[in-house]
Short mmCIF file of C-alpha atoms in Angstrom, two decimals:
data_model
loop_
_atom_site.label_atom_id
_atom_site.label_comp_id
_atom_site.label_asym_id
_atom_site.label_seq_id
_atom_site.Cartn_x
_atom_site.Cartn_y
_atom_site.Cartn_z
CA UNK A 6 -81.63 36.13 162.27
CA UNK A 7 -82.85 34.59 165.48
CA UNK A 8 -82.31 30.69 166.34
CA UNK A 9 -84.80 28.99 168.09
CA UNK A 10 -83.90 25.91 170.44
CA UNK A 11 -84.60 23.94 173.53
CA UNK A 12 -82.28 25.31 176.50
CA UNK A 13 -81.10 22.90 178.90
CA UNK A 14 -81.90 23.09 182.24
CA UNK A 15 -79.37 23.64 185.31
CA UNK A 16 -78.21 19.99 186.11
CA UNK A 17 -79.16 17.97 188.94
CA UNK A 18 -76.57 15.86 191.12
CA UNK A 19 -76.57 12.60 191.85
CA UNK A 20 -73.72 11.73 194.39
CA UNK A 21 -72.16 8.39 195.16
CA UNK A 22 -71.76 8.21 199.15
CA UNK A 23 -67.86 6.25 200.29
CA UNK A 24 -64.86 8.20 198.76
CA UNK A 25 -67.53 11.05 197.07
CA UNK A 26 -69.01 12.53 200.36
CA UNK A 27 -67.42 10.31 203.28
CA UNK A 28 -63.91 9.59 203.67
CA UNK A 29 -64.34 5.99 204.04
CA UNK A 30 -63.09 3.79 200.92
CA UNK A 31 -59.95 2.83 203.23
CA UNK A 32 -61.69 1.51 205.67
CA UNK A 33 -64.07 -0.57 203.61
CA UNK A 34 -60.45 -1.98 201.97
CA UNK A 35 -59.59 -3.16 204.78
CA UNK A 36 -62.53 -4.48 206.21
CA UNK A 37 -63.27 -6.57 202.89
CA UNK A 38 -59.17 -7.96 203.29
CA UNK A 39 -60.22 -8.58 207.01
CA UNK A 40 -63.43 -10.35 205.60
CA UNK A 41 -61.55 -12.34 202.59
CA UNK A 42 -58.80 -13.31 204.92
CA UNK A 43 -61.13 -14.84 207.91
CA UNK A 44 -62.21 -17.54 205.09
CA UNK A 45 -59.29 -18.18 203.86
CA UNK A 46 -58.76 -15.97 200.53
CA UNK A 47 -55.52 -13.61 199.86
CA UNK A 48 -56.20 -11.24 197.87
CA UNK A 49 -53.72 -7.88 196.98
CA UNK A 50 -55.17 -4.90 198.79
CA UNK A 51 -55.10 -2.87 195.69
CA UNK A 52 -57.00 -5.77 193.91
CA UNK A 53 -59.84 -5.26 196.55
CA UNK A 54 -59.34 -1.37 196.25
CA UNK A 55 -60.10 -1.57 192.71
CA UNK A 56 -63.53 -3.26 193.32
CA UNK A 57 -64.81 -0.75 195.77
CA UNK A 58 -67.80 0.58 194.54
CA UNK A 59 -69.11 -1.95 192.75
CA UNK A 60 -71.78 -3.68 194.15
CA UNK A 61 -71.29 -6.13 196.92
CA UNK A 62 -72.44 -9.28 194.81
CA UNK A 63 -70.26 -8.51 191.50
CA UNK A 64 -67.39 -7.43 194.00
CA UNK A 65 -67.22 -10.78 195.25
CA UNK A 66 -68.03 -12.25 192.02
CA UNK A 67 -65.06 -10.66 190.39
CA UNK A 68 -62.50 -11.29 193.18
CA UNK A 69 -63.55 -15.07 193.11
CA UNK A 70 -62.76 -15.38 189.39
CA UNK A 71 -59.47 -13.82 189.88
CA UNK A 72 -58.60 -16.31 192.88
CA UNK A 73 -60.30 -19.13 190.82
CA UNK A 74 -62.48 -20.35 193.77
CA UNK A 75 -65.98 -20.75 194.46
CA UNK A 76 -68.24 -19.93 197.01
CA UNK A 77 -71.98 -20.89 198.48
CA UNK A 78 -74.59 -18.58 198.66
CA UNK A 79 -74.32 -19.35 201.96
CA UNK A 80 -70.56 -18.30 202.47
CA UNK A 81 -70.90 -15.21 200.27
CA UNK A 82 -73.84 -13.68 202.67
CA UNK A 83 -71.49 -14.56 205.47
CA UNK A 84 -68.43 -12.48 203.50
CA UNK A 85 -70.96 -9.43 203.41
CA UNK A 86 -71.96 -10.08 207.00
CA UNK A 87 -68.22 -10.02 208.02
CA UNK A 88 -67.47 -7.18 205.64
CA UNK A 89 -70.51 -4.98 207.77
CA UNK A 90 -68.86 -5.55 211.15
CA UNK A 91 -65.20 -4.93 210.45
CA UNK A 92 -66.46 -1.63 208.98
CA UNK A 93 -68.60 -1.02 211.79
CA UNK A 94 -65.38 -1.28 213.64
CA UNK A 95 -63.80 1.54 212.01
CA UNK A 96 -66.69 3.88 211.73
CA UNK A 97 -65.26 6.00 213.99
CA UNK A 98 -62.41 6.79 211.73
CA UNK A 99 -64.19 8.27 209.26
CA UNK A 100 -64.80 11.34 208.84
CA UNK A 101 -66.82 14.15 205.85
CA UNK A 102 -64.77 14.75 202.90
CA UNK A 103 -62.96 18.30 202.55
CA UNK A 104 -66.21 20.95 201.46
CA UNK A 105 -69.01 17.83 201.16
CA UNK A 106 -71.09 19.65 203.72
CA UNK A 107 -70.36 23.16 201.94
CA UNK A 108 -71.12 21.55 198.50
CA UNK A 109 -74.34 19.92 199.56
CA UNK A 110 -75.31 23.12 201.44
CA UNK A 111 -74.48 25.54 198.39
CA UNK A 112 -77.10 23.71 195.83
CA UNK A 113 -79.50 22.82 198.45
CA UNK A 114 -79.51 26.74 198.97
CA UNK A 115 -79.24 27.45 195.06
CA UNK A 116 -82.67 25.13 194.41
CA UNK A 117 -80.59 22.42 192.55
CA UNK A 118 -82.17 19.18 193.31
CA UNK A 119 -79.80 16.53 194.30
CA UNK A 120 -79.31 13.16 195.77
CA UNK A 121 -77.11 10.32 197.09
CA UNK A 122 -77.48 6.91 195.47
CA UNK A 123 -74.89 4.10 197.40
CA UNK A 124 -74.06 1.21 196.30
CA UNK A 125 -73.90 0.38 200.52
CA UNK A 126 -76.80 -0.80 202.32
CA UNK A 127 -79.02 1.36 204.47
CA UNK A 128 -77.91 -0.17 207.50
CA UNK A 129 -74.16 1.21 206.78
CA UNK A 130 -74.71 4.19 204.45
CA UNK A 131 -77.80 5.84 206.49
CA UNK A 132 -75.22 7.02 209.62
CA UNK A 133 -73.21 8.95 207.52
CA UNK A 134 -76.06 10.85 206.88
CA UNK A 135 -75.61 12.62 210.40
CA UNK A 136 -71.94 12.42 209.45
CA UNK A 137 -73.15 15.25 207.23
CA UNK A 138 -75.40 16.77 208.65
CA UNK A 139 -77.92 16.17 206.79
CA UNK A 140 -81.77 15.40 208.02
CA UNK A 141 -83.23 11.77 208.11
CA UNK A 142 -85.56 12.86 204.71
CA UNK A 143 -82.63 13.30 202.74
CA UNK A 144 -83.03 12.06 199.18
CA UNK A 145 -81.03 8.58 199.20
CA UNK A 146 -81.22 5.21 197.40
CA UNK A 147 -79.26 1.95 198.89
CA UNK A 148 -78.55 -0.98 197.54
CA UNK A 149 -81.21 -2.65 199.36
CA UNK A 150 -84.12 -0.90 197.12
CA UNK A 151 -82.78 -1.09 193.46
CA UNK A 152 -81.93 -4.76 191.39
CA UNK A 153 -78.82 -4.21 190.42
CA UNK A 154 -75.92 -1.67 191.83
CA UNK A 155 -73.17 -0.29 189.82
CA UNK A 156 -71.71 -0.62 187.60
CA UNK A 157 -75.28 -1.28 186.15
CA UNK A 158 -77.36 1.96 186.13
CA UNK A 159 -80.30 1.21 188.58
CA UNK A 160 -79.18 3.53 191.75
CA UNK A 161 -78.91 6.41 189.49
CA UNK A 162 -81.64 6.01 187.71
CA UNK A 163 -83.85 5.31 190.66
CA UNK A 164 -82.41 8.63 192.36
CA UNK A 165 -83.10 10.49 189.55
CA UNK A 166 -86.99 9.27 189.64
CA UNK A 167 -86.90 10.10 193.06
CA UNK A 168 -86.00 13.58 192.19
CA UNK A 169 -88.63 13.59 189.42
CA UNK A 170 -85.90 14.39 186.68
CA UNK A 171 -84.46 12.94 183.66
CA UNK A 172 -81.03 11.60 183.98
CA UNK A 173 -79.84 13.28 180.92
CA UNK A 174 -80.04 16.55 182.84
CA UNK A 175 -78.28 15.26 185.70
CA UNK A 176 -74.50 14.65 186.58
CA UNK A 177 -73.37 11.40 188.09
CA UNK A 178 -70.74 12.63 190.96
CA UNK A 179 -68.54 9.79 191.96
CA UNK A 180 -65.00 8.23 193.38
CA UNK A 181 -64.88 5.05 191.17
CA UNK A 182 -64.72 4.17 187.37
CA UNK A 183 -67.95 1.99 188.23
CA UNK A 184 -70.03 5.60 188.80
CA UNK A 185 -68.99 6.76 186.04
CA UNK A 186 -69.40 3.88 183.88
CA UNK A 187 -73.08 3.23 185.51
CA UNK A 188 -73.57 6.87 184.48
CA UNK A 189 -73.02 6.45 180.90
CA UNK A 190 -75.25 3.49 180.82
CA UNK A 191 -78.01 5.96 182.53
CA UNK A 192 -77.63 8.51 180.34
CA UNK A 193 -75.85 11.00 182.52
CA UNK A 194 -73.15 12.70 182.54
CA UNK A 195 -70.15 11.71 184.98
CA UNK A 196 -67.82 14.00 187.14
CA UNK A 197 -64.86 11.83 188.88
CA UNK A 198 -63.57 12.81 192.42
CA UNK A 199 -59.97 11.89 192.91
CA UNK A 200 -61.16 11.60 196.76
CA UNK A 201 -61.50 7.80 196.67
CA UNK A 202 -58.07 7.26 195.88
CA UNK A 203 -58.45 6.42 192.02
CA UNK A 204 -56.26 8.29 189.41
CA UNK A 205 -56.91 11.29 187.62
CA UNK A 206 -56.69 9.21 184.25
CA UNK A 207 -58.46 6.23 185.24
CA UNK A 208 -61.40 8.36 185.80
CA UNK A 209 -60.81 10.09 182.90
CA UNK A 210 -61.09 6.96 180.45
CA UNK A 211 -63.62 5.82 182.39
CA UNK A 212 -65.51 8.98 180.49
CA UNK A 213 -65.86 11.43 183.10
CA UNK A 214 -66.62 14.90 181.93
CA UNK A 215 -64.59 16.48 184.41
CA UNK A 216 -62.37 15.26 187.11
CA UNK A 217 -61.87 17.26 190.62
CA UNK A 218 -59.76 16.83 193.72
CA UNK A 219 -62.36 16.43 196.15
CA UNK A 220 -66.22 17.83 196.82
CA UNK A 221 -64.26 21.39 198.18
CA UNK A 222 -62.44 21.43 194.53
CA UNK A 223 -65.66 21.08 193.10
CA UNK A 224 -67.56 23.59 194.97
CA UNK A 225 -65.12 26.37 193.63
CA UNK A 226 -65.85 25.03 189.96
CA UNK A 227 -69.17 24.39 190.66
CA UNK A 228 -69.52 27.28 187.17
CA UNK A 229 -67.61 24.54 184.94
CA UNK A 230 -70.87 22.03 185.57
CA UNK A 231 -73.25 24.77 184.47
CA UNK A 232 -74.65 26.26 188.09
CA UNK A 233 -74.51 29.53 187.91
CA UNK A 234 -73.97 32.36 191.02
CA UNK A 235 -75.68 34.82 188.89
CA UNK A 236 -79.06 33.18 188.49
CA UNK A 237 -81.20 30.37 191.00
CA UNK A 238 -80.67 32.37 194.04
CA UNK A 239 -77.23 30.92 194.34
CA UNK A 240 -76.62 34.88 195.80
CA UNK A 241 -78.98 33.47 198.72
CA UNK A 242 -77.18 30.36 198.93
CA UNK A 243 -73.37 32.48 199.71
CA UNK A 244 -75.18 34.34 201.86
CA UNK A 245 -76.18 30.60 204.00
CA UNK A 246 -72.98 29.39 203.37
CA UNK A 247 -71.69 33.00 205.29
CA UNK A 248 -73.52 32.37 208.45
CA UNK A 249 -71.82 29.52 209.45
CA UNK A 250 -74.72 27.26 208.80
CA UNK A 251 -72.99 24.59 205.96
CA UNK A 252 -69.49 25.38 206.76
CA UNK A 253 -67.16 22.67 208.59
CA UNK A 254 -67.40 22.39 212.28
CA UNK B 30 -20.59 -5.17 156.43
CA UNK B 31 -20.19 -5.93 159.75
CA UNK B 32 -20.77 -3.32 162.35
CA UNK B 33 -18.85 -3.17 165.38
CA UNK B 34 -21.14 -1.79 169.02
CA UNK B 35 -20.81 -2.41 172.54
CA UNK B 36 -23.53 -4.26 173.77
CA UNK B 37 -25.88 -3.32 176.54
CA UNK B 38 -25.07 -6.04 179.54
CA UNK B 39 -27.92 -8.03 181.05
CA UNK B 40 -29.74 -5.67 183.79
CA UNK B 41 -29.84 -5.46 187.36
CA UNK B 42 -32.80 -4.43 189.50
CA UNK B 43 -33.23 -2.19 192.62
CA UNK B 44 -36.43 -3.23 193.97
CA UNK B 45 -38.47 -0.72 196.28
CA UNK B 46 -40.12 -2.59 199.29
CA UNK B 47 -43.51 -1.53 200.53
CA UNK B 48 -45.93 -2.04 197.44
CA UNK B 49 -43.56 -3.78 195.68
CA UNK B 50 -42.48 -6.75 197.19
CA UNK B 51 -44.87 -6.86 200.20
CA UNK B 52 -48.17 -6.15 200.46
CA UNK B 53 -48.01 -3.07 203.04
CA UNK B 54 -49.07 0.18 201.48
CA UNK B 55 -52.56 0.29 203.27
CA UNK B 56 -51.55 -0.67 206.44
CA UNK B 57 -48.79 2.23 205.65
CA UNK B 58 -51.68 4.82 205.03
CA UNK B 59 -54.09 3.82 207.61
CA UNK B 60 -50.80 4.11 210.15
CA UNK B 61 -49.94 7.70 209.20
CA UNK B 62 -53.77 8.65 209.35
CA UNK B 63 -53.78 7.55 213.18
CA UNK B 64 -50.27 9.31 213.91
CA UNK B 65 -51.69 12.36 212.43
CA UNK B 66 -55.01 12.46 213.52
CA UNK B 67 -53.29 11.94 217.06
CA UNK B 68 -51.80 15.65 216.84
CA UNK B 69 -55.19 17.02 215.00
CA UNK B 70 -53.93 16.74 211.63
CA UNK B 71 -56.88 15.38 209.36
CA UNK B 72 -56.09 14.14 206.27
CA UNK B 73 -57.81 12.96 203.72
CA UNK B 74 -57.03 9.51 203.22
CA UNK B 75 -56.25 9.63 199.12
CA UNK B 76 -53.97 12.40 200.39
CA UNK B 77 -51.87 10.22 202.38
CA UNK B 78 -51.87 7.31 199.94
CA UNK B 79 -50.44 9.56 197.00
CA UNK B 80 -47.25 10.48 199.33
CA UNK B 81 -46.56 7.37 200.46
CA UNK B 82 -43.14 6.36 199.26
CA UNK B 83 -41.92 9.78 199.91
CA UNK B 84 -39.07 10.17 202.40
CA UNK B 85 -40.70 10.41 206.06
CA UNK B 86 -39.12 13.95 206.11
CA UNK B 87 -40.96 15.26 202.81
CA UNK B 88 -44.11 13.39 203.39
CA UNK B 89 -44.81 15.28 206.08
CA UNK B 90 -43.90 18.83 204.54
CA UNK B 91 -46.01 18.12 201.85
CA UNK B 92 -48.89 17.74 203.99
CA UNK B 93 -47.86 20.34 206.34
CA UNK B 94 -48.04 22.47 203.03
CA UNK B 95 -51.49 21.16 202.21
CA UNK B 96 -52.69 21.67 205.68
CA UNK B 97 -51.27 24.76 206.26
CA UNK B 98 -50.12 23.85 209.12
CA UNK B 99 -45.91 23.96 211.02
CA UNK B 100 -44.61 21.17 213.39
CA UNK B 101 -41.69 21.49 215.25
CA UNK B 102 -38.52 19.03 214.74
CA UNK B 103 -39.59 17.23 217.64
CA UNK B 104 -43.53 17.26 216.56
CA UNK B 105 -42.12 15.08 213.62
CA UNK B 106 -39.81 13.02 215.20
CA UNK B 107 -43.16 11.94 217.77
CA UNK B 108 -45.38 11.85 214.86
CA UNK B 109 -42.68 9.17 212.85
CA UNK B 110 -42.40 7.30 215.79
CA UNK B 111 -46.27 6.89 216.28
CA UNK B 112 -46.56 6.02 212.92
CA UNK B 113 -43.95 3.04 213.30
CA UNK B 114 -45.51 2.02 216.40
CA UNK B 115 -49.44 1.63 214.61
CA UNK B 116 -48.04 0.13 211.12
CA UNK B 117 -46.27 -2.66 214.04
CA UNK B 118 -49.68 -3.00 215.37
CA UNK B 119 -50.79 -4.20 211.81
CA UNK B 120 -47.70 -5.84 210.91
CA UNK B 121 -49.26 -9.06 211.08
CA UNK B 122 -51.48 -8.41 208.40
CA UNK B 123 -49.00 -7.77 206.24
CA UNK B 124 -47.71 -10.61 203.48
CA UNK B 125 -45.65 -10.71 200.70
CA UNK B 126 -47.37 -9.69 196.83
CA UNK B 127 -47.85 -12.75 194.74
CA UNK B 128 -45.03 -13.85 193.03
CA UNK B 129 -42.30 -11.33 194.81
CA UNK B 130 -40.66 -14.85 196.71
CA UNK B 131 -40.37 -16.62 192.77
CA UNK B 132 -39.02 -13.16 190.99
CA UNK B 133 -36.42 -13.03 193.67
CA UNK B 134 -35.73 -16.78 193.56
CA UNK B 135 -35.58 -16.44 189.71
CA UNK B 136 -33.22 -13.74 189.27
CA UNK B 137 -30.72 -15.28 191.83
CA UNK B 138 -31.32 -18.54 190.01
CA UNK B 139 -29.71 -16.43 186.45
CA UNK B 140 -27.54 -14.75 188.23
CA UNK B 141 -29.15 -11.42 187.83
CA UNK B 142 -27.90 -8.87 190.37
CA UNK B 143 -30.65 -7.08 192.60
CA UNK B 144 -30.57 -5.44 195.48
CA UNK B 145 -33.65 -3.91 197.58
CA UNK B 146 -33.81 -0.25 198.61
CA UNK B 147 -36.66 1.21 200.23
CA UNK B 148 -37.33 4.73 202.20
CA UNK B 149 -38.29 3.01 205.21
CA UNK B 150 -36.26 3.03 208.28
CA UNK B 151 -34.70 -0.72 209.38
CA UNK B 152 -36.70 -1.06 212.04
CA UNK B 153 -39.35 -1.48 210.03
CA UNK B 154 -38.31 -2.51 206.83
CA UNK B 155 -35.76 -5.11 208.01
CA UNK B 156 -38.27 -7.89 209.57
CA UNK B 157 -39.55 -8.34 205.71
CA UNK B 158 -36.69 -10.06 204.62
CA UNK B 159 -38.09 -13.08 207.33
CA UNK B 160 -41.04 -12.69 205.11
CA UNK B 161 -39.78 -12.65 201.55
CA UNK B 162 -37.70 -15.68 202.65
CA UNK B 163 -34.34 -14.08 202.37
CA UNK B 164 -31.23 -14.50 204.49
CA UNK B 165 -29.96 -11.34 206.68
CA UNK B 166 -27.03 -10.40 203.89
CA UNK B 167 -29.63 -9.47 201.19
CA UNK B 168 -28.38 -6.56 199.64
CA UNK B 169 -30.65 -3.70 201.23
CA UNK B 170 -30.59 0.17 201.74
CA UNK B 171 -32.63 1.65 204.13
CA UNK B 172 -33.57 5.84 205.04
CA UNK B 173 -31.20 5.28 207.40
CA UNK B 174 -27.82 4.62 205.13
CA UNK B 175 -28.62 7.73 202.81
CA UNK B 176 -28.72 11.39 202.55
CA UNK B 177 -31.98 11.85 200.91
CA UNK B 178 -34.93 9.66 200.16
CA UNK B 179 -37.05 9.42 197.12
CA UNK B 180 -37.74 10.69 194.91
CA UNK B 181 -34.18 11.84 195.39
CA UNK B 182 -31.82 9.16 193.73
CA UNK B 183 -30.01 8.50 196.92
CA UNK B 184 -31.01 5.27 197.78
CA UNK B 185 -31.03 3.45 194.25
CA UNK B 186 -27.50 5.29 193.76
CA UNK B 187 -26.54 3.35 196.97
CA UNK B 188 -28.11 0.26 196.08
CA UNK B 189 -26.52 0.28 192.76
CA UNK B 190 -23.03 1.17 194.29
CA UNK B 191 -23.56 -1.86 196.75
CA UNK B 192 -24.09 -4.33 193.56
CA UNK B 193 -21.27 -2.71 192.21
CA UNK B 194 -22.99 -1.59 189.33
CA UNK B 195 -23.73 1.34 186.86
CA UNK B 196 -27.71 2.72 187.72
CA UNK B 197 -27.80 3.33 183.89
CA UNK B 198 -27.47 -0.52 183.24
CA UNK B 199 -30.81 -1.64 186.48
CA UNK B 200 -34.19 -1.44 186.20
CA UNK B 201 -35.92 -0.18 189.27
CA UNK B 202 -38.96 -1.49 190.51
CA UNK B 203 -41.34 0.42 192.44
CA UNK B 204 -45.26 0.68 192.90
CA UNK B 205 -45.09 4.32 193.17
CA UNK B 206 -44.31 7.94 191.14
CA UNK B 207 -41.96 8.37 193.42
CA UNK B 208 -39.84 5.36 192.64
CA UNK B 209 -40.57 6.29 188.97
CA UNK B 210 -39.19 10.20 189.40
CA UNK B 211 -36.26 8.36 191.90
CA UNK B 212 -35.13 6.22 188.85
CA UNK B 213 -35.17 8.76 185.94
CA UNK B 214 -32.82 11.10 188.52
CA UNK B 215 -30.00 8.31 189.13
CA UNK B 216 -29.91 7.11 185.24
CA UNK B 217 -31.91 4.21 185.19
CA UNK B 218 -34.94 2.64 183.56
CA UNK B 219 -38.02 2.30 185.73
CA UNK B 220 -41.01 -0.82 186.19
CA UNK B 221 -43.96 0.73 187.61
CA UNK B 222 -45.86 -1.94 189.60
CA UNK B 223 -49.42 -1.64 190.31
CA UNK B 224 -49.55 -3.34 193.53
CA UNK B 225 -49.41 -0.59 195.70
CA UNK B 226 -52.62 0.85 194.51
CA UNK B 227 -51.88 3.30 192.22
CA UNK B 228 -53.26 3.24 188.59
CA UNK B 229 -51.30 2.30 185.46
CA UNK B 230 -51.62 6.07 183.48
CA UNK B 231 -50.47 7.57 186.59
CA UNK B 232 -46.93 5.49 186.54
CA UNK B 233 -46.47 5.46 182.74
CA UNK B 234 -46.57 9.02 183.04
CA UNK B 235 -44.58 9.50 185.99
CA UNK B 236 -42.03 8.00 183.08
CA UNK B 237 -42.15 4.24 183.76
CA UNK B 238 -40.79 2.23 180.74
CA UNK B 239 -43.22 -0.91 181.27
CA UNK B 240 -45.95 -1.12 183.98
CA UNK B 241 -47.07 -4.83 185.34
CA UNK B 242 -49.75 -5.80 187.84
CA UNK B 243 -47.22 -6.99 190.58
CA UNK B 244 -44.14 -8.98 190.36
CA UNK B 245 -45.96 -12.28 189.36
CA UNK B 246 -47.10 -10.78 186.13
CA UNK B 247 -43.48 -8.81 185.55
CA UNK B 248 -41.35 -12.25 186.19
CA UNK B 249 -44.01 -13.95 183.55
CA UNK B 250 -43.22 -11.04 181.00
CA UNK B 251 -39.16 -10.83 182.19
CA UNK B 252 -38.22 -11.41 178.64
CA UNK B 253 -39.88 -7.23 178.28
CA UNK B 254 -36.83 -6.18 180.19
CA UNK B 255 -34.07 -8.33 178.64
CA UNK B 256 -33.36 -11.51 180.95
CA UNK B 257 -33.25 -14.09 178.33
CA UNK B 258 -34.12 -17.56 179.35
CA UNK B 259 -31.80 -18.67 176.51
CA UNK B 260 -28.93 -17.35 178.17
CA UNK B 261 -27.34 -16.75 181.55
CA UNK B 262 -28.41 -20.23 183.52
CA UNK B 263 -31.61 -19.35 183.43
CA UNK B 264 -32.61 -23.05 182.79
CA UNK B 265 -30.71 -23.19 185.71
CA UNK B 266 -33.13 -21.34 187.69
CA UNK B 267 -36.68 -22.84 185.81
CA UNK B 268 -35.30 -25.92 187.76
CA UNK B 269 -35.22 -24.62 191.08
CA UNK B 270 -38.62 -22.84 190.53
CA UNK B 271 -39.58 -26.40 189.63
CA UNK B 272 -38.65 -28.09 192.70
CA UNK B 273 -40.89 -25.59 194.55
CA UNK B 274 -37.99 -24.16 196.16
CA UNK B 275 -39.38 -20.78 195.14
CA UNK B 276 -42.74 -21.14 195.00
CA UNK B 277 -45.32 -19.80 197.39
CA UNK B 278 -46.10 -21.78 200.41
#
């Protein structure tokens, strides 16, 4: 007897940017503290931690309701315009996450199509990426060009129409339960990277599929997300990585 | 049929410090990323974060270990001392968690022994006692007084022996596994706050018997770890809380 069905297709990526790729979720805590505290809110550092990722406008939202206060249009463009420069100020601290560049190199080289989709906008997510390496065409969506960020699904599912794919065959790669939770709503499936300081378990409720250490962790599992080294010239792809070309400086 | 037991006393609490009572775990992290990155050590942040709370000594093994890397006695003893110098250079950033001033207040209102013992040196730890508004003679053990720090039980074993009572009959408080682990190793029950960043699964399954958002939300649900406002004065101390003697300023 012989079945007859539909095969999936290797799985595209679809990469969150701070705590994912960069090293740089730290920073952004304490440049949204620095931010909060120059008008006059207090909030916990792990409170603002927790809101990383989200986008800028529910981020703020959410922090006001827990403080109880209110702010003007006005004053929350100012918090965002605050939040820029204190990160700007620590740029130079941050650096690619352990096996980003490999990672991006190895599927780039294996024909998977991927892409980064930030809830950041361009002006602070487009440096990083020559942080990486990578050339000024690369595949990206910012805040700036979708409605809504995460956790609503918009980024991802305007990265995956950038890539011309469906999201169902694509895995949402991300630091923060608000990836994966913007992933389910897109239809895709989410892996969580410890990298951005969040749990193990938190990302695991949050419904990721699988959870890694970092984007080097993942790169040596890369086989558990259904790219395989025996097929899609992933052989070619080693042999890059070999010459030097994707591996860390 | 009566049945004769000895009853469990009223508990004590060993506090930790840094991401417990104080609001100082980032400026912590972002410290020992500089001191390291000084000597060419780079670190993922997350990395860093997850040892905090770690004796100074094992901290830095573990990331030696992680690194693959050796320092010398005197490496260590330069890279401690830059760390204290950049967490003083963000000292003033620091402030105490909401509600840590009123716990305090509260449990010396009932009469509830507590003590506070943290892995940081004096140097550093000491000058939070101006901030918590507590007088010099607050019970406190610092890295300096003990053997071992956590998660070792030295310093809670100290702490306790200073109240001049049994660990088996304290709660300790802590915002990290490593208070958690600490705890279970010197007898006594642990709280697992989430002020210091990490996530709620990680501390209930580091053992921690209840887990609270910071010490506001554990001195709302005290009655969880048996101080009974019914008993022990602690109408007593409801008053002073009234009077705003406790309160945050």
């Amino acid at each position: 007897m012989t079945v007859t069905y539909v095969e999936s297709p290797t799985p595209s990526f679809l990469f969150d940017l701070d705590g994912t790729l960069i090293d740089s979720v730290y920073q952004h805590v304490i440049a949204w503290r620095a931010a909060l505290s120059d008008i006059g809110i207090d909030l916990s550092v792990w409170r603002i931690h927790r809101r990383i990722g989200m986008s800028g406008g529910l981020f703020v939202s959410a922090l006001l309701r827990e403080t109880g206060r209110s702010l003007s249009k006005a004053d929350i463009d100012q918090l965002q315009q605050a939040h820029a420069t204190q990160y700007r100020a620590q740029m130079d601290s941050v650096t690619p996450l352990p096996g980003s560049r490999e990672l991006l190199g190895f599927l780039t080289g294996a024909g998977v199509p991927w892409a980064i989709a930030t809830s950041g906008y361009a002006a602070t997510a487009r440096p990083a990426l020559g942080l990486l390496g990578l050339p000024e065409e690369t595949p990206m969506v910012t805040r700036d060009l979708v409605r809504h960020a995460k956790p609503d699904p918009d980024l991802f599912l305007a990265a995956a129409a950038l890539l011309e794919i469906e999201p169902r065959h694509a895995f949402v790669v991300g630091d923060s339960v608000w990836d994966l939770l913007a992933a389910r709503r897109a239809g895709a499936l989410g892996v969580g990277l410890m990298s951005g300081g969040y749990g193990r378990e938190e990302l695991e409720r949050a419904g990721a599929y699988r959870v890694y250490a970092d984007p080097a962790e993942m790169l040596a599992r890369i086989d558990e997300l259904g790219v395989r080294a025996d097929e899609l010239g992933v052989r070619r792809s080693l042999e890059v990585l070999g010459d030097g070309a994707f591996t860390r400086e």
